[in-house]
mmCIF file of C-alpha atoms and ligand atoms in Angstrom:
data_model
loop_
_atom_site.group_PDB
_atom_site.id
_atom_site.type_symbol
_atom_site.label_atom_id
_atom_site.label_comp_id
_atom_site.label_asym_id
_atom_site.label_seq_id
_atom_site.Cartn_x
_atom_site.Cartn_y
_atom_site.Cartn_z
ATOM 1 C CA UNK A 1 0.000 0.000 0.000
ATOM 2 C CA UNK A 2 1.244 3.682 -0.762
ATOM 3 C CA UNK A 3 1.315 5.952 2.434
ATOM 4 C CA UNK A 4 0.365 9.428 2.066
ATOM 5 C CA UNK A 5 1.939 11.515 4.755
ATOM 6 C CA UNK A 6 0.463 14.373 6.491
ATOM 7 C CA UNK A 7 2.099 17.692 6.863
ATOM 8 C CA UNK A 8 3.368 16.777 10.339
ATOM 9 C CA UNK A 9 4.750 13.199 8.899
ATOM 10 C CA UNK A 10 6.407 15.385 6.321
ATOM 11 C CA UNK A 11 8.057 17.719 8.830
ATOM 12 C CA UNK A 12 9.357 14.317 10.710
ATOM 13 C CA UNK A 13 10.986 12.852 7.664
ATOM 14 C CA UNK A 14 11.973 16.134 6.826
ATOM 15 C CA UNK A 15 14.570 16.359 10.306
ATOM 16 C CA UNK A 16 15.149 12.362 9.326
ATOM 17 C CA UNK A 17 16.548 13.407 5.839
ATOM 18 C CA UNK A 18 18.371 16.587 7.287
ATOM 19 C CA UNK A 19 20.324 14.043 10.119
ATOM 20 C CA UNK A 20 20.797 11.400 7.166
ATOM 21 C CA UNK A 21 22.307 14.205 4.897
ATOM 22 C CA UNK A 22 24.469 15.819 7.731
ATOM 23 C CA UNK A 23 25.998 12.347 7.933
ATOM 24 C CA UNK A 24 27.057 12.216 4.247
ATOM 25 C CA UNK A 25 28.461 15.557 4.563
ATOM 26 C CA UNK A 26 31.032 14.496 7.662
ATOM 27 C CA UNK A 27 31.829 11.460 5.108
ATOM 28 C CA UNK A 28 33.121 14.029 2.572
ATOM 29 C CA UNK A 29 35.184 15.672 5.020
ATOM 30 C CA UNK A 30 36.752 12.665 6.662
ATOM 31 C CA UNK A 31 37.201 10.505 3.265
ATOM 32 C CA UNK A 32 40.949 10.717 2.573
ATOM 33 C CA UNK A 33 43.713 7.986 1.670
ATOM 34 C CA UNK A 34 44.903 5.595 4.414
ATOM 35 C CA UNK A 35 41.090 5.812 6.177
ATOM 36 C CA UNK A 36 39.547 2.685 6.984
ATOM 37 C CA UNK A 37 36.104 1.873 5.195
ATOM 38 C CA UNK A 38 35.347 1.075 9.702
ATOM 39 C CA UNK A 39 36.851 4.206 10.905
ATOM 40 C CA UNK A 40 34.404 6.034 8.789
ATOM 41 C CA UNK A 41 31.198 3.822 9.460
ATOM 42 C CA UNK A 42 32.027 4.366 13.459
ATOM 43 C CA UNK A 43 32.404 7.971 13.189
ATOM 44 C CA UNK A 44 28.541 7.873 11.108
ATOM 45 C CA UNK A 45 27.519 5.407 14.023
ATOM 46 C CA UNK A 46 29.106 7.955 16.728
ATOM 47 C CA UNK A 47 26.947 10.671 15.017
ATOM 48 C CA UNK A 48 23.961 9.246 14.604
ATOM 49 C CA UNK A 49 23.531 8.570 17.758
ATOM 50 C CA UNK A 50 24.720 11.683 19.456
ATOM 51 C CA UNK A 51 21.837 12.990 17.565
ATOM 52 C CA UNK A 52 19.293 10.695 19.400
ATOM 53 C CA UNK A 53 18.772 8.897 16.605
ATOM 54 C CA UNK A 54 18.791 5.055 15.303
ATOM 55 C CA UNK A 55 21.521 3.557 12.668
ATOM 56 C CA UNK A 56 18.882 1.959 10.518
ATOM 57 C CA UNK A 57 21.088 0.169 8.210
ATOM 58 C CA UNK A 58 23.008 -2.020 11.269
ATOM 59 C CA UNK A 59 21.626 -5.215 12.240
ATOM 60 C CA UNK A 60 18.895 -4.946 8.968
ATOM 61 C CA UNK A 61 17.918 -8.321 7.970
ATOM 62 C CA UNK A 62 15.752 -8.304 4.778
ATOM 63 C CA UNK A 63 14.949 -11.902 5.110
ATOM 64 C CA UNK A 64 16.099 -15.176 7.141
ATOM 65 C CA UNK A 65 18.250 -16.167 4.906
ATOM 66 C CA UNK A 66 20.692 -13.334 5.238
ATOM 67 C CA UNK A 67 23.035 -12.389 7.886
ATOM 68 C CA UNK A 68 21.783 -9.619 9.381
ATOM 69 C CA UNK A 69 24.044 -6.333 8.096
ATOM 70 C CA UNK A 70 26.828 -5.115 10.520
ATOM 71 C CA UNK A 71 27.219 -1.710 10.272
ATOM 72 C CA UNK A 72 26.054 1.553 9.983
ATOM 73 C CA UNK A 73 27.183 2.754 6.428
ATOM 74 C CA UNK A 74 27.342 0.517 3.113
ATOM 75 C CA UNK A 75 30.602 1.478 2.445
ATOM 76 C CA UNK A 76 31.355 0.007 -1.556
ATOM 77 C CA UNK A 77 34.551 0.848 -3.451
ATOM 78 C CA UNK A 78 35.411 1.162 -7.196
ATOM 79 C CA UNK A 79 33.850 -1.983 -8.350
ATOM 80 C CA UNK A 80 31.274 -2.578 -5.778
ATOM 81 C CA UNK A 81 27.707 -1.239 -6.589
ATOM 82 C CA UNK A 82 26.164 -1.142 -3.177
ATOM 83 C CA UNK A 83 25.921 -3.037 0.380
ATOM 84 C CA UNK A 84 30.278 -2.932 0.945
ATOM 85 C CA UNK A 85 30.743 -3.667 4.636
ATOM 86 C CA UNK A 86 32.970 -1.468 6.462
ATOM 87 C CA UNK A 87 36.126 -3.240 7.280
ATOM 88 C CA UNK A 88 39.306 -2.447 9.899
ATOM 89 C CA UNK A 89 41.640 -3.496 6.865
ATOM 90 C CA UNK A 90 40.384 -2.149 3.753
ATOM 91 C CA UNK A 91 41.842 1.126 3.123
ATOM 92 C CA UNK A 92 40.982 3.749 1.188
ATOM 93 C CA UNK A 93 43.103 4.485 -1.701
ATOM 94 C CA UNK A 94 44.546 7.696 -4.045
ATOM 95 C CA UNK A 95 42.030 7.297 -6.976
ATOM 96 C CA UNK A 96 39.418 5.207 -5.713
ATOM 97 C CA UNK A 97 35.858 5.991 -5.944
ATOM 98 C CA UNK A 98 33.573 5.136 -2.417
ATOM 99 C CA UNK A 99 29.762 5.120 -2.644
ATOM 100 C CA UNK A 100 28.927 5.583 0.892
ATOM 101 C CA UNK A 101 25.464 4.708 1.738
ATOM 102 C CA UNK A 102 23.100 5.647 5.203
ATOM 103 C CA UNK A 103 19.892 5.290 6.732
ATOM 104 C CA UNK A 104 18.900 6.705 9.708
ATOM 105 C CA UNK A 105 15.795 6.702 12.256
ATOM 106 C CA UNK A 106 14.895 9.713 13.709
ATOM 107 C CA UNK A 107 11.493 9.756 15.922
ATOM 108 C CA UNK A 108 10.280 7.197 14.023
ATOM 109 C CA UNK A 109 10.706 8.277 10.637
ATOM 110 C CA UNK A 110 13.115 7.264 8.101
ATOM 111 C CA UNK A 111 15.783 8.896 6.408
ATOM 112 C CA UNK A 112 18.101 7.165 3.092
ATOM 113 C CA UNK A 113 20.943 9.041 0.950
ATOM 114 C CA UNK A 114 23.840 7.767 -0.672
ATOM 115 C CA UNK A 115 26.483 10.011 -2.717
ATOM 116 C CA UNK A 116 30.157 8.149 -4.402
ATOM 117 C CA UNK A 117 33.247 10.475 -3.254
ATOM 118 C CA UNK A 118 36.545 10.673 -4.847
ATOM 119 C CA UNK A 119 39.561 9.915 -2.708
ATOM 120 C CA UNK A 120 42.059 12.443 -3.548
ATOM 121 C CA UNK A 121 42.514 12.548 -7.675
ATOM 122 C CA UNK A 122 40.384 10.461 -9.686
ATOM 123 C CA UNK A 123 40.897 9.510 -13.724
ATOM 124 C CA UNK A 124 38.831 11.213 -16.334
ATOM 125 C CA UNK A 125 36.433 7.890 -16.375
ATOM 126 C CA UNK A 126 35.702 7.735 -12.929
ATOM 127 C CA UNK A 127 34.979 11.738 -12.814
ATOM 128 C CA UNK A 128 32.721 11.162 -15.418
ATOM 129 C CA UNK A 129 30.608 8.030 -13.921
ATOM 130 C CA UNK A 130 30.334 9.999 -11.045
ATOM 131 C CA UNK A 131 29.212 13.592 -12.731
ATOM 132 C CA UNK A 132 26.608 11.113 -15.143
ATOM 133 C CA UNK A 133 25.218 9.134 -11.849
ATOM 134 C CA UNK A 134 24.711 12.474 -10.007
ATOM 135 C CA UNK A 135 23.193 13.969 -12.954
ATOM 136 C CA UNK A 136 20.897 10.851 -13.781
ATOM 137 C CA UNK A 137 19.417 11.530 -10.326
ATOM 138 C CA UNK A 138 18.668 15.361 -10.425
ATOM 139 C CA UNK A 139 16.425 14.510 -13.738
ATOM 140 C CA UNK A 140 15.124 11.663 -12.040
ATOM 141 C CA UNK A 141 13.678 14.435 -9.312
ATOM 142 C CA UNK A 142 12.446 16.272 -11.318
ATOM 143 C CA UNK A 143 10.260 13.901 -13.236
ATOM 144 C CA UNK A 144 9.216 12.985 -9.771
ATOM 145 C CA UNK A 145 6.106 15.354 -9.452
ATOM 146 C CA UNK A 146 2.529 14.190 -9.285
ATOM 147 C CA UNK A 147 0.682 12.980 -11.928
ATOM 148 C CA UNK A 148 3.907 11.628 -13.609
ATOM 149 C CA UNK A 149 4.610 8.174 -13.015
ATOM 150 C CA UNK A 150 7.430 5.673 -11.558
ATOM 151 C CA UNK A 151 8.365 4.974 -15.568
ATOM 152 C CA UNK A 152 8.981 8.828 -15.535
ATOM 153 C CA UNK A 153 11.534 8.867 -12.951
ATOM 154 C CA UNK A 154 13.188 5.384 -14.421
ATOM 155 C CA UNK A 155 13.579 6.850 -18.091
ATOM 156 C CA UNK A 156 14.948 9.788 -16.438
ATOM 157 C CA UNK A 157 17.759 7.780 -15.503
ATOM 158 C CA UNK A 158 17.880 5.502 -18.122
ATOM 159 C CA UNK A 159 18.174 7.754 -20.761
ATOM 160 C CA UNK A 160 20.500 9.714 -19.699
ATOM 161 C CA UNK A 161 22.751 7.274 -18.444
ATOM 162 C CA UNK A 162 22.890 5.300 -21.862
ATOM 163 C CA UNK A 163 23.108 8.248 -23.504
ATOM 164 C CA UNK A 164 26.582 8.569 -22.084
ATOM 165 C CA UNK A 165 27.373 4.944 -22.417
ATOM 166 C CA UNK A 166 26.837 3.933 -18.673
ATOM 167 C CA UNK A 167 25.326 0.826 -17.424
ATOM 168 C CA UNK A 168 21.830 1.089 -15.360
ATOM 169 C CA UNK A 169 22.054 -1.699 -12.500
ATOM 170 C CA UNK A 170 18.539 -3.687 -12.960
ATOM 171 C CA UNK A 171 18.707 -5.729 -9.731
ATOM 172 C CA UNK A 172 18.436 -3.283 -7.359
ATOM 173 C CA UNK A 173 16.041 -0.416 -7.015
ATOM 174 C CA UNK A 174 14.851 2.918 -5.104
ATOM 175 C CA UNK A 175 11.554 2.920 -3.086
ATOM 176 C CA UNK A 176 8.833 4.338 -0.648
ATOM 177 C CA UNK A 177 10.343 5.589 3.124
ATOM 178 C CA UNK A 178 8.636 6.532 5.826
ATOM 179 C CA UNK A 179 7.888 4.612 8.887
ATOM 180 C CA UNK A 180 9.900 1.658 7.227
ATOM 181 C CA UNK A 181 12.490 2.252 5.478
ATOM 182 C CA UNK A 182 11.263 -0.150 2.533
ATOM 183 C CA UNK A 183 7.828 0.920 1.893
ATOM 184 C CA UNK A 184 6.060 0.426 -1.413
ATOM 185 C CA UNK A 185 6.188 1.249 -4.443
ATOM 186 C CA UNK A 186 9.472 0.463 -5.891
ATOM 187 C CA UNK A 187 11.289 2.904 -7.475
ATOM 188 C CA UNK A 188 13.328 1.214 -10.758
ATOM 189 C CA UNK A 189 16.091 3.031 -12.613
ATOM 190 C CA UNK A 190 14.521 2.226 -15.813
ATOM 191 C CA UNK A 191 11.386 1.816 -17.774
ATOM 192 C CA UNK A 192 9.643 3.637 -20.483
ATOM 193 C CA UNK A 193 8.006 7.372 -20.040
ATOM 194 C CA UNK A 194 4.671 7.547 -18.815
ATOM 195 C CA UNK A 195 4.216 3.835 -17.911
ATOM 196 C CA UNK A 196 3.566 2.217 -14.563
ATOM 197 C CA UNK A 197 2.077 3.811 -10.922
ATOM 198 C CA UNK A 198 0.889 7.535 -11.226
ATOM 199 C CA UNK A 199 2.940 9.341 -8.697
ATOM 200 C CA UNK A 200 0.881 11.245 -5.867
ATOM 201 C CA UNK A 201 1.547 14.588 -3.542
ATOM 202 C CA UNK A 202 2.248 12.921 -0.194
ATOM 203 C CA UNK A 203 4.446 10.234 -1.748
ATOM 204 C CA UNK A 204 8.027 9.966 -0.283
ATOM 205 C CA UNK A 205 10.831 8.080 -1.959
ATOM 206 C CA UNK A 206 13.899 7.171 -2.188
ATOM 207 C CA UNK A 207 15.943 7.479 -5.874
ATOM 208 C CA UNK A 208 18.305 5.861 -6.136
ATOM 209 C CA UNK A 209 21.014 5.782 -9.343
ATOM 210 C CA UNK A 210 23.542 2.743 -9.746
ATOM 211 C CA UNK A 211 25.338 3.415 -12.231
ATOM 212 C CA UNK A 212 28.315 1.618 -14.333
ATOM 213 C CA UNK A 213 30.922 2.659 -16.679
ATOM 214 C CA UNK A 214 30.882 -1.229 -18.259
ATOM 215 C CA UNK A 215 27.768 -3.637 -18.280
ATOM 216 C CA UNK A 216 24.878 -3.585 -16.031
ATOM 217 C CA UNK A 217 25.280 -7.105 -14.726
ATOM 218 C CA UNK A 218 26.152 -7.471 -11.022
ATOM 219 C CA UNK A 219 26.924 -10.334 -8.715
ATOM 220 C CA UNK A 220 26.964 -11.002 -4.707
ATOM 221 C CA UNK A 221 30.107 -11.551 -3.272
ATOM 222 C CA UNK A 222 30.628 -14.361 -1.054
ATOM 223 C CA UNK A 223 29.901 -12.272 2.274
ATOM 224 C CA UNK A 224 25.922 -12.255 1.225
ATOM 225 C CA UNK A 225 26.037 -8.749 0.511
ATOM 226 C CA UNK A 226 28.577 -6.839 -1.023
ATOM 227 C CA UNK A 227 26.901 -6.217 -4.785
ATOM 228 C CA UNK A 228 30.098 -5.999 -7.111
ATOM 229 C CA UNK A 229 29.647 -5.436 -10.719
ATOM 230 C CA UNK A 230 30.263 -8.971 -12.736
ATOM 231 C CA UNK A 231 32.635 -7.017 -15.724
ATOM 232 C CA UNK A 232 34.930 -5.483 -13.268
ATOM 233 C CA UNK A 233 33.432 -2.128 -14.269
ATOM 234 C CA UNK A 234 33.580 1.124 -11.870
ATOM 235 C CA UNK A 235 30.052 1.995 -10.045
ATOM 236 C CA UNK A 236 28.728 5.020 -8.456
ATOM 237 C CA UNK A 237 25.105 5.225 -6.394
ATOM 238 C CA UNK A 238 23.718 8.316 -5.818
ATOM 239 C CA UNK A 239 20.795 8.787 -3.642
ATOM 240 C CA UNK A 240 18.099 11.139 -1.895
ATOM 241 C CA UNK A 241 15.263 11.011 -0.084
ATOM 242 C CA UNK A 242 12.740 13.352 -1.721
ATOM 243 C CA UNK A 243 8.975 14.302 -0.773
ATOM 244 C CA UNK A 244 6.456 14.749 -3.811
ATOM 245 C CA UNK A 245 4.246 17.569 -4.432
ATOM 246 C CA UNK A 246 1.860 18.792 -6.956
ATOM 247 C CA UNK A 247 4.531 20.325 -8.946
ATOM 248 C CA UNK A 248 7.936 20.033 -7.656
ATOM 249 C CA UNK A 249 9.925 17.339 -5.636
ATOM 250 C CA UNK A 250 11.299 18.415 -2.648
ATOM 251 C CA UNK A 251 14.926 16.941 -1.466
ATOM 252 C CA UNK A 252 14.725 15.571 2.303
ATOM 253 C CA UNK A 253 18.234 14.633 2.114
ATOM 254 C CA UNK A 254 20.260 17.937 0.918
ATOM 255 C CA UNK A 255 23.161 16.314 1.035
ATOM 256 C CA UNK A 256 25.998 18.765 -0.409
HETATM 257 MG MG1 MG B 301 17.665 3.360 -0.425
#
């Protein structure tokens, strides 16, 4: 079912998205090479809850056949599309590209954003996966008004992306937040214009980008959750947390 929210539910995931945001932004400043992908997922963890709030990402178990997830970020380098776990021995690296992902709780409502950082210089091709991914999502928000639809917001992404010779990950999607921070509809990255669920004021979602410089195929790594793409390709995932109105989107996650 597709929740509504009132004006006060909107002013709750509104200082949700805000915290979620604030956390990306302390990412950017403490990314650098020789950081642990752990040192950074305890200093989000640290900060989350300083701000009487709720990691919602650690200990998430989307079904019983996974191990539940251990941290607090999804921290996923070069390679790796989404769902990296922060680890005490992988280092960050001059070059690499780190899609950092968080989710917090915040009096009950949910907030999601994800954003892919250089670490110090990055190559032409990685600088322009990330530019395309980042792009791919501000068209995506701005299809996402009411009385478009869910195919609006996918083609926004898809076109553009392929346009610029990217791949469009298939197997993972963006979706409804609130309460939960899964709530229907999903949200896919691609799909033809003016198909699929008419979009709604009152809707929240999340939209989320993955994008590749190589094929679109991804595979699980061994751990159960690190997504890596199968060609070897770079990835970048950019993502925010956006309330829909009658004629604009508005970003809950103004992450810089
Ligand atoms: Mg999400």
């Amino acid at each position: 079912m597709i929740k509504i929210k009132t004006q006060n539910e909107l002013n709750l995931m509104r200082a949700a998205g805000k915290l979620t945001a604030d956390v990306l932004d302390l990412m950017r400043e403490k990314i650098r090479p020789g950081i642990s992908t752990l040192e950074l997922d305890v200093i989000a963890e640290d900060f989350i809850r300083r701000n009487n709030a709720i990691p919602a990402f650690k200990n998430y178990r989307p079904s019983r056949e996974m191990t539940p997830f251990p941290a607090s970020i999804c921290a996923s380098i070069n390679d790796e599309v989404v769902h990296g776990i922060p680890d005490s021995n992988r280092f960050l690296q001059e070059g690499d590209i780190i899609s950092i992902d968080v989710g917090v709780v915040l009096n009950g409502y949910c907030g999601d954003a994800a954003c892919t950082y250089p670490v110090g210089e990055i190559n032409q091709e990685r600088r322009n996966l990330l530019d395309v991914t980042q792009k791919s999502l501000e068209l995506a928000i701005n299809a996402a008004v009411a009385k478009n639809t869910l195919g609006d917001i996918g083609f926004a992404v898809q076109n553009y992306a392929e346009k610029n010779h990217c791949g469009v990950v298939r197997d993972y999607t963006g979706h409804g937040i609130g309460k939960k921070m899964h709530e229907s509809p999903q949200v896919p990255n691609f799909g033809a214009a003016h198909s699929g669920m008419t979009l709604r004021a009152g809707m929240t979602i999340a939209i989320e980008p993955m994008i590749t410089s190589g094929k679109y195929d991804v595979k699980v790594a061994p751990n159960g959750w690190t997504v890596l793409t199968k060609d070897g390709s770079d990835a970048a995932h950019f993502e925010r947390t956006v309330a829909i109105y009658e004629d604009h989107a508005e970003v809950l996650t103004p992450w810089q």
